[in-house]
Amino acid sequence: MTVSPQEMQAWCETLLAGRSAAPNLSLADYLDAIPSLGSLDDLPSGSTVLVRGDVDAKPGAAIGEGDIRLRSMVDTLEFGRERGWKQVVFGHIGRKPEGSLAKVAKRLGELLKCDVPLIADWFDDESISILPAASEQIAAAEPGAVIVLENTRKYKIETVLWKAKPADLPALAPKLAKLANELASKLSTTFVFGALSAGSLDACSVAVPAAMDRVALGSYIGNEFTSPMMQCMEAKLVAFSGLKADKLDDLEAIIGRGKVRHVFAAGSLAMALRKAAGELDGKPVCIGAAENPSHSDKPYFIPADRVEQAKRMIADGRKKGIEFVLPVDSVIADGTAVDELQPGDQQFDIGPKSSALFEERVGKFIADNKGAAAFHNGVFGMFEDPKFEEGTRKWMSQLKRMTDAGIEVYVGGGEGGAALEKYGSEDWVTHVFTAGGTVLNALGSEPVPYLVALRNAAQQAAATK
């Protein structure tokens, strides 16, 4: 299927519009519209299939170290190998263009017990075209082969949508259409998405599907969305933290679904909520450097509009009987805990009084909510530094406590997953996602970009039959 620049512009306008393009669509609506991997069962042996892989990984010395995302792809790749497809895996590693997928290709080979070559140079940025040597190597591959293309972020076209505005699209659309048509004409018109964590507006994730005849969700990602993700939708308790206050948008959307009854917060998110609660209750709260305009260029800065947003959330939540459990003390730069932040202080963790409060309120939640679900995302401080790890460490034990009491506990991957691995183990909770940011997208305020693209591609393909 060839996509024109005009069609690509309209496609990208939908992506940039996010929720406003289809405000009534739920996560389930997107998933219902996207075919499963099994829908491709009729593809003949020798077919080339593009696989957007979850390859942003750092494999360690042995299988099982730093390769959870790669292991999540095995079932999808084995499905294709059993049918004799030639699977071309592509994706990014890190944010820098010089990152290489050489170790990823090697580990995939170890997982699949076959040779998985890496094509280091496969694309020309200037002409926006697939290099002949790359397409020839793929064409010559044997049925059942798995090939990895080097880091897609090596090429400028991959990231042009990251900061794009609608006004930029007339200039970008011809380039993105050329990219999509190149992959379709020279590699494949069948596209399998197997990268749960790939939530950014990378061109190969969200623009390339526009030129595909057939699309499908990979095995692992399909299961993640349709099972544990849906369970998270029913969570009565959410624990949120993070350095950036924009997580308030996700929390607001999650609360808005009407299931959540208890909100535990830390990090900058909690600073905004704590400031807001103080203003609502007539008890002014200083949140230190986070409200100092001279720090407005820092990620932890809380602008006034975020405090107003937090006030609306708390006021509305209180009317609905939602309990907000917020820190009552903070650990500052020298490692000491203070009840009140001074204007120059920056909080790096919750303090011991907050941990004790959280423990007490978790006990109350357990007693009143047998068999409920809880969702945790993020860490409570700069836990990489021993001075600021205690809040996170103690909270991980509360996750285990809830699990042991019969609560289904879901952890949103990313730093939360890393903290669980550091202070406990995966069996302390019901499920750990491999992609924190994508989980927040799915549960929060905006649709996951690749689900928007895949739904559009599936509908487009159905309309042309």
Coordinates of C-alpha atoms in Angstrom, one line a residue, residues 27-40 49-52 72 75-77 79 85 190-196 205 214-227 229-230 438 448-455 458:
L27 CA -8.0 1.2 25.5
A28 CA -10.2 -1.7 24.8
D29 CA -11.5 -0.1 21.6
Y30 CA -8.0 0.3 20.3
L31 CA -7.1 -3.3 21.1
D32 CA -10.3 -4.7 19.6
A33 CA -9.4 -3.0 16.3
I34 CA -5.9 -4.4 16.0
P35 CA -5.4 -7.9 14.7
S36 CA -3.6 -10.5 16.8
L37 CA -0.5 -12.3 15.7
G38 CA -2.6 -15.4 14.8
S39 CA -4.3 -13.4 12.1
L40 CA -1.1 -13.7 10.0
V49 CA 7.8 -9.6 8.0
L50 CA 8.8 -6.4 9.7
V51 CA 8.9 -6.8 13.5
R52 CA 9.1 -3.6 15.6
S72 CA 9.4 -11.0 25.8
D75 CA 7.2 -16.2 21.5
T76 CA 6.5 -13.8 18.6
L77 CA 9.7 -14.6 16.8
F79 CA 5.8 -18.1 15.8
W85 CA 8.9 -16.1 7.8
T190 CA 3.5 -6.9 6.9
F191 CA 4.2 -5.3 10.2
V192 CA 4.2 -6.9 13.7
F193 CA 4.4 -4.7 16.7
G194 CA 6.2 -6.4 19.6
A195 CA 7.6 -3.4 21.6
L196 CA 5.6 -2.7 24.7
S205 CA 6.7 2.9 15.1
R214 CA -1.3 -6.0 7.3
V215 CA -0.5 -5.3 10.9
A216 CA -0.7 -7.2 14.1
L217 CA 0.3 -7.1 17.8
G218 CA 3.0 -9.5 18.9
S219 CA 2.2 -12.3 21.3
Y220 CA 3.6 -10.8 24.5
I221 CA 2.4 -7.2 24.0
G222 CA -1.1 -8.5 23.1
N223 CA -1.3 -10.5 26.3
E224 CA 0.0 -7.6 28.4
F225 CA -2.7 -5.2 27.2
T226 CA -5.6 -7.6 27.3
S227 CA -4.9 -9.1 30.7
M229 CA -3.3 -3.9 31.9
M230 CA -7.1 -4.4 32.1
T438 CA 3.7 3.0 28.1
V448 CA -0.5 5.0 23.3
P449 CA 0.8 6.4 19.9
Y450 CA 1.6 3.0 18.4
L451 CA -1.9 1.8 19.2
V452 CA -3.4 4.8 17.4
A453 CA -1.2 4.0 14.4
L454 CA -1.9 0.3 14.4
R455 CA -5.7 0.9 14.7
A458 CA -5.9 -2.0 10.4

